[in-house]
PDB file of C-alpha atoms and ligand atoms in Angstrom:
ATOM      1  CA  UNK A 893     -18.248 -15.126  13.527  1.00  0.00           C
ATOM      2  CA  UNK A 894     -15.567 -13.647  11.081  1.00  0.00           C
ATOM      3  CA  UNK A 895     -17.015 -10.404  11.365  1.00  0.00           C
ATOM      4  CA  UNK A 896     -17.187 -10.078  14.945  1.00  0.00           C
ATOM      5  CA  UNK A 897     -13.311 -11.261  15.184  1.00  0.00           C
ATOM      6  CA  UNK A 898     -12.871  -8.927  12.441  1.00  0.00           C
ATOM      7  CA  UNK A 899     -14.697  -6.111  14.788  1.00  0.00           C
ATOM      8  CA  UNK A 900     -12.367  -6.974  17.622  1.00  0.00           C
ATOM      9  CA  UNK A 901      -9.416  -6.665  15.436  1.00  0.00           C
ATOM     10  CA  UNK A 902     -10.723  -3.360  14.595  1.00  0.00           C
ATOM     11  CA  UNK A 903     -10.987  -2.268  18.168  1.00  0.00           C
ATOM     12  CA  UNK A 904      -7.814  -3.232  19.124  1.00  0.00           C
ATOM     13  CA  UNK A 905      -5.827  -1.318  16.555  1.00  0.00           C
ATOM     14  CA  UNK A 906      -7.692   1.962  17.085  1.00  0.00           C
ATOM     15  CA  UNK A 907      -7.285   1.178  20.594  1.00  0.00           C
ATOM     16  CA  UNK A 908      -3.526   1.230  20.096  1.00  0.00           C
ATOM     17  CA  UNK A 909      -3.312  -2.090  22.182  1.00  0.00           C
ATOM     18  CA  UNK A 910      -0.699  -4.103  20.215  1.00  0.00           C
ATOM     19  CA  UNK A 911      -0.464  -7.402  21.947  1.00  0.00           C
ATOM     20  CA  UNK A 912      -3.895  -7.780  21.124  1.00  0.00           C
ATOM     21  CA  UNK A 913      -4.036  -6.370  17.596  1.00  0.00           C
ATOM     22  CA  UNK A 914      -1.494  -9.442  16.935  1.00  0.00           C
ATOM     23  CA  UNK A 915      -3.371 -12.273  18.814  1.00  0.00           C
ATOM     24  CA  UNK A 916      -6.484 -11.343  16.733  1.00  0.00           C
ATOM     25  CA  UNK A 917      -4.718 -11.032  13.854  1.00  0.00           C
ATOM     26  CA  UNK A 918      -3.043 -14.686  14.061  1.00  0.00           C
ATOM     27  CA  UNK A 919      -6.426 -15.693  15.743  1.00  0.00           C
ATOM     28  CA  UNK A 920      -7.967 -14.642  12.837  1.00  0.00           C
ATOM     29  CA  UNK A 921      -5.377 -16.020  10.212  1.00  0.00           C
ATOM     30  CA  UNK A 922      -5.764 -19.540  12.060  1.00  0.00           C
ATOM     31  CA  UNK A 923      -9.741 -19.227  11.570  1.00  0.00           C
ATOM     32  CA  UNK A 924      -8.715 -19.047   7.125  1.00  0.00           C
ATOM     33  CA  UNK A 925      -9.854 -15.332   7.051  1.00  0.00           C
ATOM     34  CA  UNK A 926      -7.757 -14.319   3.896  1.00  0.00           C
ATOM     35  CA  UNK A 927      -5.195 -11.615   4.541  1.00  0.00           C
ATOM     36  CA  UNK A 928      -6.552  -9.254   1.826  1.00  0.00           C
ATOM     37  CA  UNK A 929      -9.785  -9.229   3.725  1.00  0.00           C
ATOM     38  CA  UNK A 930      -7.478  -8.742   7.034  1.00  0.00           C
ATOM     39  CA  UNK A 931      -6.278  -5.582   4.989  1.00  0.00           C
ATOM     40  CA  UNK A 932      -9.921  -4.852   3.845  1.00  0.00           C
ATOM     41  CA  UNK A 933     -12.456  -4.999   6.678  1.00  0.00           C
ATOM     42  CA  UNK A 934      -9.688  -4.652   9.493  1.00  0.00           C
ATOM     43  CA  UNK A 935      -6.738  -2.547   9.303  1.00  0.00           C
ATOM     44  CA  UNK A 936      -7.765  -0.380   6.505  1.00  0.00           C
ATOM     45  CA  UNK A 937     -10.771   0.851   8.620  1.00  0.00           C
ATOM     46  CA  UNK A 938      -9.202   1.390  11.697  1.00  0.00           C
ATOM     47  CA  UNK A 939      -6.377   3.183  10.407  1.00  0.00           C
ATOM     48  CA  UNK A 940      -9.517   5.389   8.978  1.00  0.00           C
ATOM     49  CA  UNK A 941     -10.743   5.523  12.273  1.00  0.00           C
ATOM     50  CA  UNK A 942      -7.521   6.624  13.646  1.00  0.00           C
ATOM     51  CA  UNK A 943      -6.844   8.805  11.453  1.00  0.00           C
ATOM     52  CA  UNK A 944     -10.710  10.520  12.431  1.00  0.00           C
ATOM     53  CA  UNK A 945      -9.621  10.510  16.025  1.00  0.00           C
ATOM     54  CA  UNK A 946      -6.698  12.640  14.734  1.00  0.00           C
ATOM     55  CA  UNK A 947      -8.178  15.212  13.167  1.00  0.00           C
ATOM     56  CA  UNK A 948     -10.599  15.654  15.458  1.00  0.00           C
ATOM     57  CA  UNK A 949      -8.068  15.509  18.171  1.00  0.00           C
ATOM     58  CA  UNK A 950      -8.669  12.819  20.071  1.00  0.00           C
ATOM     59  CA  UNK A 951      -5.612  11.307  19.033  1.00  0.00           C
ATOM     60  CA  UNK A 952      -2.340  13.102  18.510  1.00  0.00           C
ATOM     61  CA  UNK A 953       0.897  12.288  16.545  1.00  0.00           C
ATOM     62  CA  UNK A 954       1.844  10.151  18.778  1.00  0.00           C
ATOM     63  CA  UNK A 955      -1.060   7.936  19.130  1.00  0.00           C
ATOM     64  CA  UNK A 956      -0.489   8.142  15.027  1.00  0.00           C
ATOM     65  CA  UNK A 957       3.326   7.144  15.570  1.00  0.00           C
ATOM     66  CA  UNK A 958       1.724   3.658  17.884  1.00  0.00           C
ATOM     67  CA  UNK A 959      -1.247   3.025  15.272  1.00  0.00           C
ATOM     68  CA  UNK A 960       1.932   2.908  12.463  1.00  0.00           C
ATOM     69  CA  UNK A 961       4.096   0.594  14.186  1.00  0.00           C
ATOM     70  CA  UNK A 962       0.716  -1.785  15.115  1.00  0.00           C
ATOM     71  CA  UNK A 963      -0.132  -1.448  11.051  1.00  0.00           C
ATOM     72  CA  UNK A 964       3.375  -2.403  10.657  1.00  0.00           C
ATOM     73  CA  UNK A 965       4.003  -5.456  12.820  1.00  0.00           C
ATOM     74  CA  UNK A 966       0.658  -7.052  12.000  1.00  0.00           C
ATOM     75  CA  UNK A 967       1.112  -6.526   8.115  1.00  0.00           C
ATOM     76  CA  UNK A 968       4.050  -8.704   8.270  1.00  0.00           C
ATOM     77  CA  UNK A 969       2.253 -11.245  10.122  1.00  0.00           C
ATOM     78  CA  UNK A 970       0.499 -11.464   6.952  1.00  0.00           C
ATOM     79  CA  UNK A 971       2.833 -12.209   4.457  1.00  0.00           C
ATOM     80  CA  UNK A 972       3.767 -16.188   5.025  1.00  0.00           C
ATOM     81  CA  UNK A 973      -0.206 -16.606   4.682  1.00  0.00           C
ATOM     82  CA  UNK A 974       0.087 -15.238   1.108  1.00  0.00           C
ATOM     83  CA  UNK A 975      -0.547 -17.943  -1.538  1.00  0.00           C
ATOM     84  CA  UNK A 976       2.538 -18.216  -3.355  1.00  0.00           C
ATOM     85  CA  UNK A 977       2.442 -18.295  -7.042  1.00  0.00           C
ATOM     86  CA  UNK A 978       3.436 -21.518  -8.552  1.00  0.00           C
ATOM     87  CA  UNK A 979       4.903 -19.326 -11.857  1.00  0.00           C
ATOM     88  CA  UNK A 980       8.043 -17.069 -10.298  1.00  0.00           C
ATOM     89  CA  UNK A 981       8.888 -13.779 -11.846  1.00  0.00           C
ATOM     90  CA  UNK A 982       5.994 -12.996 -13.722  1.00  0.00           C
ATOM     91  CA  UNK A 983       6.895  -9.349 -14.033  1.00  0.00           C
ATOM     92  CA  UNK A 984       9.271  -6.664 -12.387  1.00  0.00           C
ATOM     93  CA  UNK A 985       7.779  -3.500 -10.694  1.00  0.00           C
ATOM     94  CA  UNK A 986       9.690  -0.782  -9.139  1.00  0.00           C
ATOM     95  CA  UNK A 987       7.325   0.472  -6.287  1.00  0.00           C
ATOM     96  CA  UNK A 988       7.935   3.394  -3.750  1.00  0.00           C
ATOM     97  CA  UNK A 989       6.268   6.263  -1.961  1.00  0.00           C
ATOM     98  CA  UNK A 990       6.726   9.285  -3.487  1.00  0.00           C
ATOM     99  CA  UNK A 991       8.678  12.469  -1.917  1.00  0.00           C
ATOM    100  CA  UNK A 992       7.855  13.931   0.881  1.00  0.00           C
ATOM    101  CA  UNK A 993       5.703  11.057   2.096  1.00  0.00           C
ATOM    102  CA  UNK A 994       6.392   8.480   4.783  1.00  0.00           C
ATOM    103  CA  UNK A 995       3.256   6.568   4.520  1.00  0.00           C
ATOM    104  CA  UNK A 996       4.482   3.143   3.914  1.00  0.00           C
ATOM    105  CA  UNK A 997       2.014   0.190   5.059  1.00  0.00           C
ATOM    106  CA  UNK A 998       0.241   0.755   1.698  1.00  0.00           C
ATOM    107  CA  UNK A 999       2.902   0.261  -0.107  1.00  0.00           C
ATOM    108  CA  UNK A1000       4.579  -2.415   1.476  1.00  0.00           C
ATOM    109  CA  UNK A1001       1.268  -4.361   1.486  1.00  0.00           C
ATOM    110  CA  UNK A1002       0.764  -3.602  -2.372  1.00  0.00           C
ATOM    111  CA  UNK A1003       4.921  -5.079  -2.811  1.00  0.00           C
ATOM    112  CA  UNK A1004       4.100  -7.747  -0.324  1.00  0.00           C
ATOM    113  CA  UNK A1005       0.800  -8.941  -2.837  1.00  0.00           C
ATOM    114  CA  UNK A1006       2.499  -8.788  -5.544  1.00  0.00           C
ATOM    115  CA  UNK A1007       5.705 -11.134  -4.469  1.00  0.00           C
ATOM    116  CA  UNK A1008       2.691 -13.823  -3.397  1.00  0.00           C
ATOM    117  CA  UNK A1009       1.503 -13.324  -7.123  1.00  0.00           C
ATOM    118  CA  UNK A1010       4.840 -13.956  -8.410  1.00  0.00           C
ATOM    119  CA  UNK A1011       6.133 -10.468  -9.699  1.00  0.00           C
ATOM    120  CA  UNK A1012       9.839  -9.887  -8.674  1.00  0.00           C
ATOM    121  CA  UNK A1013       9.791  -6.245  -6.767  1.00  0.00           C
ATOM    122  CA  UNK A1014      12.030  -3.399  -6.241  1.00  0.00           C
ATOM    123  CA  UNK A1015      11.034  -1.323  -3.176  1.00  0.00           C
ATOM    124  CA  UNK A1016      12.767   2.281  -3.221  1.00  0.00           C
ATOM    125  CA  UNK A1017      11.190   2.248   0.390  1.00  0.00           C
ATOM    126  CA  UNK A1018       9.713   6.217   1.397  1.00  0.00           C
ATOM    127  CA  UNK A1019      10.524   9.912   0.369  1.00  0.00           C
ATOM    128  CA  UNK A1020      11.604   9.239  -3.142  1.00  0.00           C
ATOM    129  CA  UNK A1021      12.258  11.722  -5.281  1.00  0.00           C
ATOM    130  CA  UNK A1022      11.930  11.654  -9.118  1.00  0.00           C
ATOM    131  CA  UNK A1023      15.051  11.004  -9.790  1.00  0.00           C
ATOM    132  CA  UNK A1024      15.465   7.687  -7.593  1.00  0.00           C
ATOM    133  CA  UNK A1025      12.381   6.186  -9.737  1.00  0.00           C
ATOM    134  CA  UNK A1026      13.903   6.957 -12.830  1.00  0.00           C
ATOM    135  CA  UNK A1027      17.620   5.955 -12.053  1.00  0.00           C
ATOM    136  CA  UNK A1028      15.595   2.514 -10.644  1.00  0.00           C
ATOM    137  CA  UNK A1029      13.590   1.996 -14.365  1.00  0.00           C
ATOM    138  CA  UNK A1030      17.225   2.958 -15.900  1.00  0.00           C
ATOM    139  CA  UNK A1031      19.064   0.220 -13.589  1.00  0.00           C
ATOM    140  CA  UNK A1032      16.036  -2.416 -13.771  1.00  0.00           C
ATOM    141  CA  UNK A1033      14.204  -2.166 -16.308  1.00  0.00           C
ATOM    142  CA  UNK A1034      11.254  -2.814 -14.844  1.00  0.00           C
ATOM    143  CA  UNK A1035       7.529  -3.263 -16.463  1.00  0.00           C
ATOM    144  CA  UNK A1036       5.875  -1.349 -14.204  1.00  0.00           C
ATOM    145  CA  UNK A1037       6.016   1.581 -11.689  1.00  0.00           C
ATOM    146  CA  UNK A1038       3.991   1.645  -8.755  1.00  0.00           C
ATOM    147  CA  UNK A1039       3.750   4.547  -6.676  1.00  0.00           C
ATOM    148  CA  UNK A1040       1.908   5.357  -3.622  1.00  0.00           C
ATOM    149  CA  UNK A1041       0.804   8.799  -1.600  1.00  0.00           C
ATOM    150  CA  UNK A1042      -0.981   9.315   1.477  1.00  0.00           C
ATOM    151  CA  UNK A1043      -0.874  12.949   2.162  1.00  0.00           C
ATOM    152  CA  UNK A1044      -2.857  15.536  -0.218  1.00  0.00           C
ATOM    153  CA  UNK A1045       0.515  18.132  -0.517  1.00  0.00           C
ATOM    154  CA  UNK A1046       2.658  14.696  -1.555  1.00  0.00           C
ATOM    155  CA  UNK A1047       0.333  13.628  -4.532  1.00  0.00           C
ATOM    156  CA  UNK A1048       1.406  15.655  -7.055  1.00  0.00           C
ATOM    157  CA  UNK A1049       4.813  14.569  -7.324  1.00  0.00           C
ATOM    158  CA  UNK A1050       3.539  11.753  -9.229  1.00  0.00           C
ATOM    159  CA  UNK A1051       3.113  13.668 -11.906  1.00  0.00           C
ATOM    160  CA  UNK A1052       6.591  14.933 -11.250  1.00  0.00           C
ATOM    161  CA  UNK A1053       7.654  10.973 -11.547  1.00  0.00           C
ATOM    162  CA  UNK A1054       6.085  10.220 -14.783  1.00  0.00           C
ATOM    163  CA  UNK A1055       7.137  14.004 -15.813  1.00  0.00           C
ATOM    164  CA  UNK A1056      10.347  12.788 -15.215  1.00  0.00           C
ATOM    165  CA  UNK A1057      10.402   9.289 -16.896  1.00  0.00           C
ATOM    166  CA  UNK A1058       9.153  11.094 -20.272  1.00  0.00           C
ATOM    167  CA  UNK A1059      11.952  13.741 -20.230  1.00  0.00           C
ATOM    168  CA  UNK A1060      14.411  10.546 -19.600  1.00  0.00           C
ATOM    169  CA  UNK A1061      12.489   8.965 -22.460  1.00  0.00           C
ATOM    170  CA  UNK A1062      11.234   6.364 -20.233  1.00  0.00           C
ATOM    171  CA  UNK A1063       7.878   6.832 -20.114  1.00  0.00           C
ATOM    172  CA  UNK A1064       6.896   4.590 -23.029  1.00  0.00           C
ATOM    173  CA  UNK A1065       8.607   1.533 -21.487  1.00  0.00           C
ATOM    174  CA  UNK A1066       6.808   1.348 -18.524  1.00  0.00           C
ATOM    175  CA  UNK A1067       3.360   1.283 -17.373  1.00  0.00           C
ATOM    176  CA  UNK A1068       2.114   3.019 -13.933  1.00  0.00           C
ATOM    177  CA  UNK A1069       0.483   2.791 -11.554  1.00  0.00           C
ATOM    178  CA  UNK A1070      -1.152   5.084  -8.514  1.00  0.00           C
ATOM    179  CA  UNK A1071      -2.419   4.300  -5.064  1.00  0.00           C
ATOM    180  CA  UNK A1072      -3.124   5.282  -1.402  1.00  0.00           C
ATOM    181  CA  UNK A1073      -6.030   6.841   0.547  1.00  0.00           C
ATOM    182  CA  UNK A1074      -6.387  10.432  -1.845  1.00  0.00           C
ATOM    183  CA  UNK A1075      -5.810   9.280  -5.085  1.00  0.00           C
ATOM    184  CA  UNK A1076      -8.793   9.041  -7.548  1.00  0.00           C
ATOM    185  CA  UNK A1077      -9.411   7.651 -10.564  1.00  0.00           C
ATOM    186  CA  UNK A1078      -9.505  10.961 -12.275  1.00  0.00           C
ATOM    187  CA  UNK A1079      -6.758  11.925 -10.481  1.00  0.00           C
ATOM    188  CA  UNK A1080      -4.294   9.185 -12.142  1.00  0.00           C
ATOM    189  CA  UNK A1081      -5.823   9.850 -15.239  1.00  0.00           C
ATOM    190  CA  UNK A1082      -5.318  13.659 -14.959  1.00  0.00           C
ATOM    191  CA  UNK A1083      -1.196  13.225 -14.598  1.00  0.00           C
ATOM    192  CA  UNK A1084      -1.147  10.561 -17.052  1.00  0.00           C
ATOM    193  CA  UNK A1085      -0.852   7.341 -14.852  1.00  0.00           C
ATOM    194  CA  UNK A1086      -1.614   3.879 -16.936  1.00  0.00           C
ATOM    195  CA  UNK A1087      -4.290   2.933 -13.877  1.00  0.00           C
ATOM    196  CA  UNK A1088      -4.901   3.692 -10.204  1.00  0.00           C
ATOM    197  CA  UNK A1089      -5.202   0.885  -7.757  1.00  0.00           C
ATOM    198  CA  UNK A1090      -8.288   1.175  -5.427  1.00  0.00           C
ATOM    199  CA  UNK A1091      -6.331  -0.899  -3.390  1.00  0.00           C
ATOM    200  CA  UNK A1092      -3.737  -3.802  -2.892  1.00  0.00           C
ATOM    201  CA  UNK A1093      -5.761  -6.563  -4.393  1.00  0.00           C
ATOM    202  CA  UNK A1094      -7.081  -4.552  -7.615  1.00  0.00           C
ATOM    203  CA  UNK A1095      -3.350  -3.129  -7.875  1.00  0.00           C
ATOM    204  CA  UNK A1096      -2.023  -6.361  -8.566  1.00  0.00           C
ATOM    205  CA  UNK A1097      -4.944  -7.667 -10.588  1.00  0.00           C
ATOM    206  CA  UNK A1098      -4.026  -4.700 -12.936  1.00  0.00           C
ATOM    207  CA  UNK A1099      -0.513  -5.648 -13.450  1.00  0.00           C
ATOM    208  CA  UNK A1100      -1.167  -8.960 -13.768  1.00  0.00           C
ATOM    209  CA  UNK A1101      -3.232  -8.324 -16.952  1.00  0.00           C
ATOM    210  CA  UNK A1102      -0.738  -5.870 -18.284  1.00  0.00           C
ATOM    211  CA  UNK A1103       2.303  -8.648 -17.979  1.00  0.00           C
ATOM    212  CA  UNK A1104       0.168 -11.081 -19.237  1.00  0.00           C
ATOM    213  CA  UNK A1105      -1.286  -9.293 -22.202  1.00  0.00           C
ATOM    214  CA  UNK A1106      -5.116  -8.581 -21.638  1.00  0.00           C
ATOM    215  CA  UNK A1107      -5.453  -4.556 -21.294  1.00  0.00           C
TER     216      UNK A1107
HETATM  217 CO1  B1M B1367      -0.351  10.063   8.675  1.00  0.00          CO
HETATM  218  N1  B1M B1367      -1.794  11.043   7.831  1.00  0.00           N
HETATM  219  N2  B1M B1367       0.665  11.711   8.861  1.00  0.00           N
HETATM  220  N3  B1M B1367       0.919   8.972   9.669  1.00  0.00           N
HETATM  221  N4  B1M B1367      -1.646   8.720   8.738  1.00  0.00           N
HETATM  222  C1  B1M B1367      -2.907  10.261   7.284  1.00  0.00           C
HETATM  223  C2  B1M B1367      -2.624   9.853   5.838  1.00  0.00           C
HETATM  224  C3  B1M B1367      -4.144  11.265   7.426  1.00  0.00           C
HETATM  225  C4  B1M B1367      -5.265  10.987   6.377  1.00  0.00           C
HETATM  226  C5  B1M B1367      -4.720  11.181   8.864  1.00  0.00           C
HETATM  227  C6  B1M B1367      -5.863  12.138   9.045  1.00  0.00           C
HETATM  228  O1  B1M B1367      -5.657  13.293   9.351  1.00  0.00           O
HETATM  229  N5  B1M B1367      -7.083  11.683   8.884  1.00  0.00           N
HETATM  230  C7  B1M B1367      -3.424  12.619   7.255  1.00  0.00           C
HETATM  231  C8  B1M B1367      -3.321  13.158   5.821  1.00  0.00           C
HETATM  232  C9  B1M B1367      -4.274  14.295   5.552  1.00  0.00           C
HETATM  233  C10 B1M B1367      -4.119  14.825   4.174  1.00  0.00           C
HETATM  234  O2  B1M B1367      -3.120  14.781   3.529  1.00  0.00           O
HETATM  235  N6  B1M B1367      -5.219  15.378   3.708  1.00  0.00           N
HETATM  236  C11 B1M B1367      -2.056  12.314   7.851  1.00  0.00           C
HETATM  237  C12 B1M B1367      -1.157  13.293   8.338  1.00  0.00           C
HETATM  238  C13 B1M B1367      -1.677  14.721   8.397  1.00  0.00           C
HETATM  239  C14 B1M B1367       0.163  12.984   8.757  1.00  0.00           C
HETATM  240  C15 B1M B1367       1.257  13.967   9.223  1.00  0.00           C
HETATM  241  C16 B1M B1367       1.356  15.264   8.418  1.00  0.00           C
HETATM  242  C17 B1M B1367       0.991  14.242  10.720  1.00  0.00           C
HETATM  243  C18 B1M B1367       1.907  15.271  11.329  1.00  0.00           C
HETATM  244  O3  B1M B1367       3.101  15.144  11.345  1.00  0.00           O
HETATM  245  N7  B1M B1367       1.302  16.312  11.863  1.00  0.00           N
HETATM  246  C19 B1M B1367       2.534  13.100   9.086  1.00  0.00           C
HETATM  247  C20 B1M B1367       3.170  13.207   7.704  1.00  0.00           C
HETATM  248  C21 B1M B1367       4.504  12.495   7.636  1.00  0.00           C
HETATM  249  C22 B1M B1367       4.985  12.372   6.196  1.00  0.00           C
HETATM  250  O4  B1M B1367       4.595  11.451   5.507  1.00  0.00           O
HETATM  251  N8  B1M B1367       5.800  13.309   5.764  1.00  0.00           N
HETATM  252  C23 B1M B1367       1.947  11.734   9.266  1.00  0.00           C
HETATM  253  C24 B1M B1367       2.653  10.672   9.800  1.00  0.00           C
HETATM  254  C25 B1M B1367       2.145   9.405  10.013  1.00  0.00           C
HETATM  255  C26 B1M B1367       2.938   8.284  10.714  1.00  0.00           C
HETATM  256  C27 B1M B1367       4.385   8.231  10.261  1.00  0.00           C
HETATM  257  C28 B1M B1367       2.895   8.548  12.211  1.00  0.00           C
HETATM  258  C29 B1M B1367       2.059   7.019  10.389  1.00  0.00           C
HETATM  259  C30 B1M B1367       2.538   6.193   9.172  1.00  0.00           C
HETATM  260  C31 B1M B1367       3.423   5.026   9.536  1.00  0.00           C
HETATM  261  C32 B1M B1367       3.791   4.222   8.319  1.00  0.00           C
HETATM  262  O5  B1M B1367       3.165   4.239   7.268  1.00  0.00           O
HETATM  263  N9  B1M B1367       4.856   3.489   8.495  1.00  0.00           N
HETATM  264  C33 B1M B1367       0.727   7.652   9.974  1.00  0.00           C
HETATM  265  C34 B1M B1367      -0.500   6.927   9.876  1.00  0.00           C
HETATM  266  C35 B1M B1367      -0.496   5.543  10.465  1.00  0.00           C
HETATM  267  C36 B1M B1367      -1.644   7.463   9.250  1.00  0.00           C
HETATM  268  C37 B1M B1367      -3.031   6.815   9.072  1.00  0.00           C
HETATM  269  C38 B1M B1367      -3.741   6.868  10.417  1.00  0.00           C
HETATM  270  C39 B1M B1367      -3.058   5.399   8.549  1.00  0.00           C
HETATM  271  C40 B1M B1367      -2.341   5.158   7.191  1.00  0.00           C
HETATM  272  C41 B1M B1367      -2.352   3.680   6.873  1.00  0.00           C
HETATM  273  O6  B1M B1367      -1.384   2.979   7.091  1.00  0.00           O
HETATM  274  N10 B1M B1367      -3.523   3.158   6.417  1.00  0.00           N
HETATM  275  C42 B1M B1367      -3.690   7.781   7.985  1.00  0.00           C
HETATM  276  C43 B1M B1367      -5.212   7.821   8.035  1.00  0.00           C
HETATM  277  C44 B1M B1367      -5.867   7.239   6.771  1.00  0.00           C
HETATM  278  O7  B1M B1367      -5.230   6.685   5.921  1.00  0.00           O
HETATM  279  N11 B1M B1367      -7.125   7.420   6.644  1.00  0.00           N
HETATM  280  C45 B1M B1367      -2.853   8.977   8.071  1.00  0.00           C
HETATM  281  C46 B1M B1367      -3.714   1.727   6.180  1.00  0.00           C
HETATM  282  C47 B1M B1367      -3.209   1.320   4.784  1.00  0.00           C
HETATM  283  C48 B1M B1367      -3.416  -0.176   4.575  1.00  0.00           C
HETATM  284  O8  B1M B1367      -3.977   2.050   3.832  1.00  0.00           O
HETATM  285  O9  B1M B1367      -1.967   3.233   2.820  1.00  0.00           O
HETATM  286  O10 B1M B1367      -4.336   3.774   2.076  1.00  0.00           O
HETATM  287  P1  B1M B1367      -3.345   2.787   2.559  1.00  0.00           P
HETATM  288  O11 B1M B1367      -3.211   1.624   1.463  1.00  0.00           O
HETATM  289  C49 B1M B1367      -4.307   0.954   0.909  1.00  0.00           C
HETATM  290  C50 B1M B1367      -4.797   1.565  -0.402  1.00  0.00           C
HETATM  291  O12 B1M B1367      -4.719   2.967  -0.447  1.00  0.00           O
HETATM  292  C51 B1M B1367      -3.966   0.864  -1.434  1.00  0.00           C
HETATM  293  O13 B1M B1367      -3.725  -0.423  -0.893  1.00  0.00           O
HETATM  294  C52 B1M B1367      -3.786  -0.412   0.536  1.00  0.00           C
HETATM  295  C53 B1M B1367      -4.701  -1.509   1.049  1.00  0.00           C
HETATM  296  O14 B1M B1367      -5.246  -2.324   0.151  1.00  0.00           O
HETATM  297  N12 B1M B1367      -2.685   1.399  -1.881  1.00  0.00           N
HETATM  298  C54 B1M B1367      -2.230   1.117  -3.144  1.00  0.00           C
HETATM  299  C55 B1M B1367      -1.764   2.150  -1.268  1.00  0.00           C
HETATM  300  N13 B1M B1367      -0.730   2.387  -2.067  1.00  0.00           N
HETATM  301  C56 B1M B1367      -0.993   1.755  -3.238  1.00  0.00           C
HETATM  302  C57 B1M B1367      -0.249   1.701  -4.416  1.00  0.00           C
HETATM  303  C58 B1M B1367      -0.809   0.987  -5.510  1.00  0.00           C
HETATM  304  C59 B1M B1367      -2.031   0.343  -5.410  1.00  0.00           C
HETATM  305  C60 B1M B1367      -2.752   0.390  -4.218  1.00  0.00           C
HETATM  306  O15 B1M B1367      -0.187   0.906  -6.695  1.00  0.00           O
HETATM  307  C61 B1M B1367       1.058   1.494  -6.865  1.00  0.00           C
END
């Protein structure tokens, strides 16, 4: 029964139809489907799916522009079903998506995970340079950086982020972490990243060991 609400869900985001991608959504909040699955088995793979009938042409920057704003609007719908953490400010993270990049549902889902888990979070929003996550770990010393990349040309300026937090001697007073759709294990391991976040839900399991002392 979940699934098949799940598979209308699914339809009606790559079908760009947003009243309905927002009944199902509630309709499927109401039923107790937990928003991380939402995320999982709904919106994650239709955005794939839309982002297929892009490159093949089928869809066009517009259609992309629509399945955004859908992404958008429903992730928020999520957030008052997020169990709130008894225990407030667990941790601090500065999150952002790096320069260049204006992929933000990710992200936002990732900050939005970790407020229901109790960390207190500093969102630097899109397009960040370097320089805005370091003045951000200077100005709030933060535990942990979280960055996230969509686009192939706009991962490597992660490495120009924790490039920059060593030459501000920062690097060692932080952990960080990677995400989004390209980014590989090896990949955060090959710029020096602390751990790379499969997605939302292991993201946040990750910092919630590091704050509370396991790894
Ligand atoms: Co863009 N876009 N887009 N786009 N877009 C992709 C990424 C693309 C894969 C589509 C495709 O061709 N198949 C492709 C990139 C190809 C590549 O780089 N190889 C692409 C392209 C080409 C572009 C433009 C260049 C198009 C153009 O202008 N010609 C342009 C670039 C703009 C820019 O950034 N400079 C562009 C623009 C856009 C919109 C603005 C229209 C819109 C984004 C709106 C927004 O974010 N507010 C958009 C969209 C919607 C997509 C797709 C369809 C969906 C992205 C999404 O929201 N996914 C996308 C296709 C795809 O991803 N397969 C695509 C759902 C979201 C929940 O997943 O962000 O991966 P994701 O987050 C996951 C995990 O990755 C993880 O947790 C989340 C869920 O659990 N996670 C983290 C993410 N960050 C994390 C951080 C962590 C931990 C986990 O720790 C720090």
């Amino acid at each position: 029964m979940y699934e098949e609400l799940l598979a209308r869900l699914r339809e009606a985001i790559v079908n760009l139809d947003l009243d309905a991608s927002k009944s199902l959504t509630k309709e499927c909040l109401e039923k107790g489907i937990p928003p991380s699955e939402i995320v999982s088995k709904g919106i994650s793979i239709a955005m794939e799916e839309v982002g297929k009938k892009f490159e093949s042409s089928e869809y066009f920057l517009s259609e992309l522009i629509v399945a955004g704003e859908i992404g958008k609007e429903i992730t928020q719908m999520l957030k008052p079903y997020l169990k709130e953490s008894e225990i407030r400010k667990k941790g601090k993270v500065v999150i952002g998506t790096v320069k260049g990049d204006l992929h933000d549902i990710g992200k936002n889902i990732f900050g939005m995970m970790l407020e229901a888990a109790g960390f207190e979070v500093i969102d630097l929003g899109t397009d960040v340079p370097a320089e805005a996550f370091v003045e951000a770990v200077k100005k709030n010393s933060p535990d942990i950086v979280g960055m996230s990349a969509l686009l192939t040309v706009t991962m490597g300026e992660m490495e120009n982020v924790i490039n920059a937090l060593k030459k501000a001697g920062l690097r060692d007073k932080v952990k960080v972490i990677v995400g989004g759709a390209p980014i590989t294990e090896e990949f955060a391991r090959k710029i020096g990243a602390d751990a790379y976040g499969k997605d939302a839900v292991v993201g946040v399991e990750i910092c919630k060991a590091w704050v509370e002392g396991k790894s």
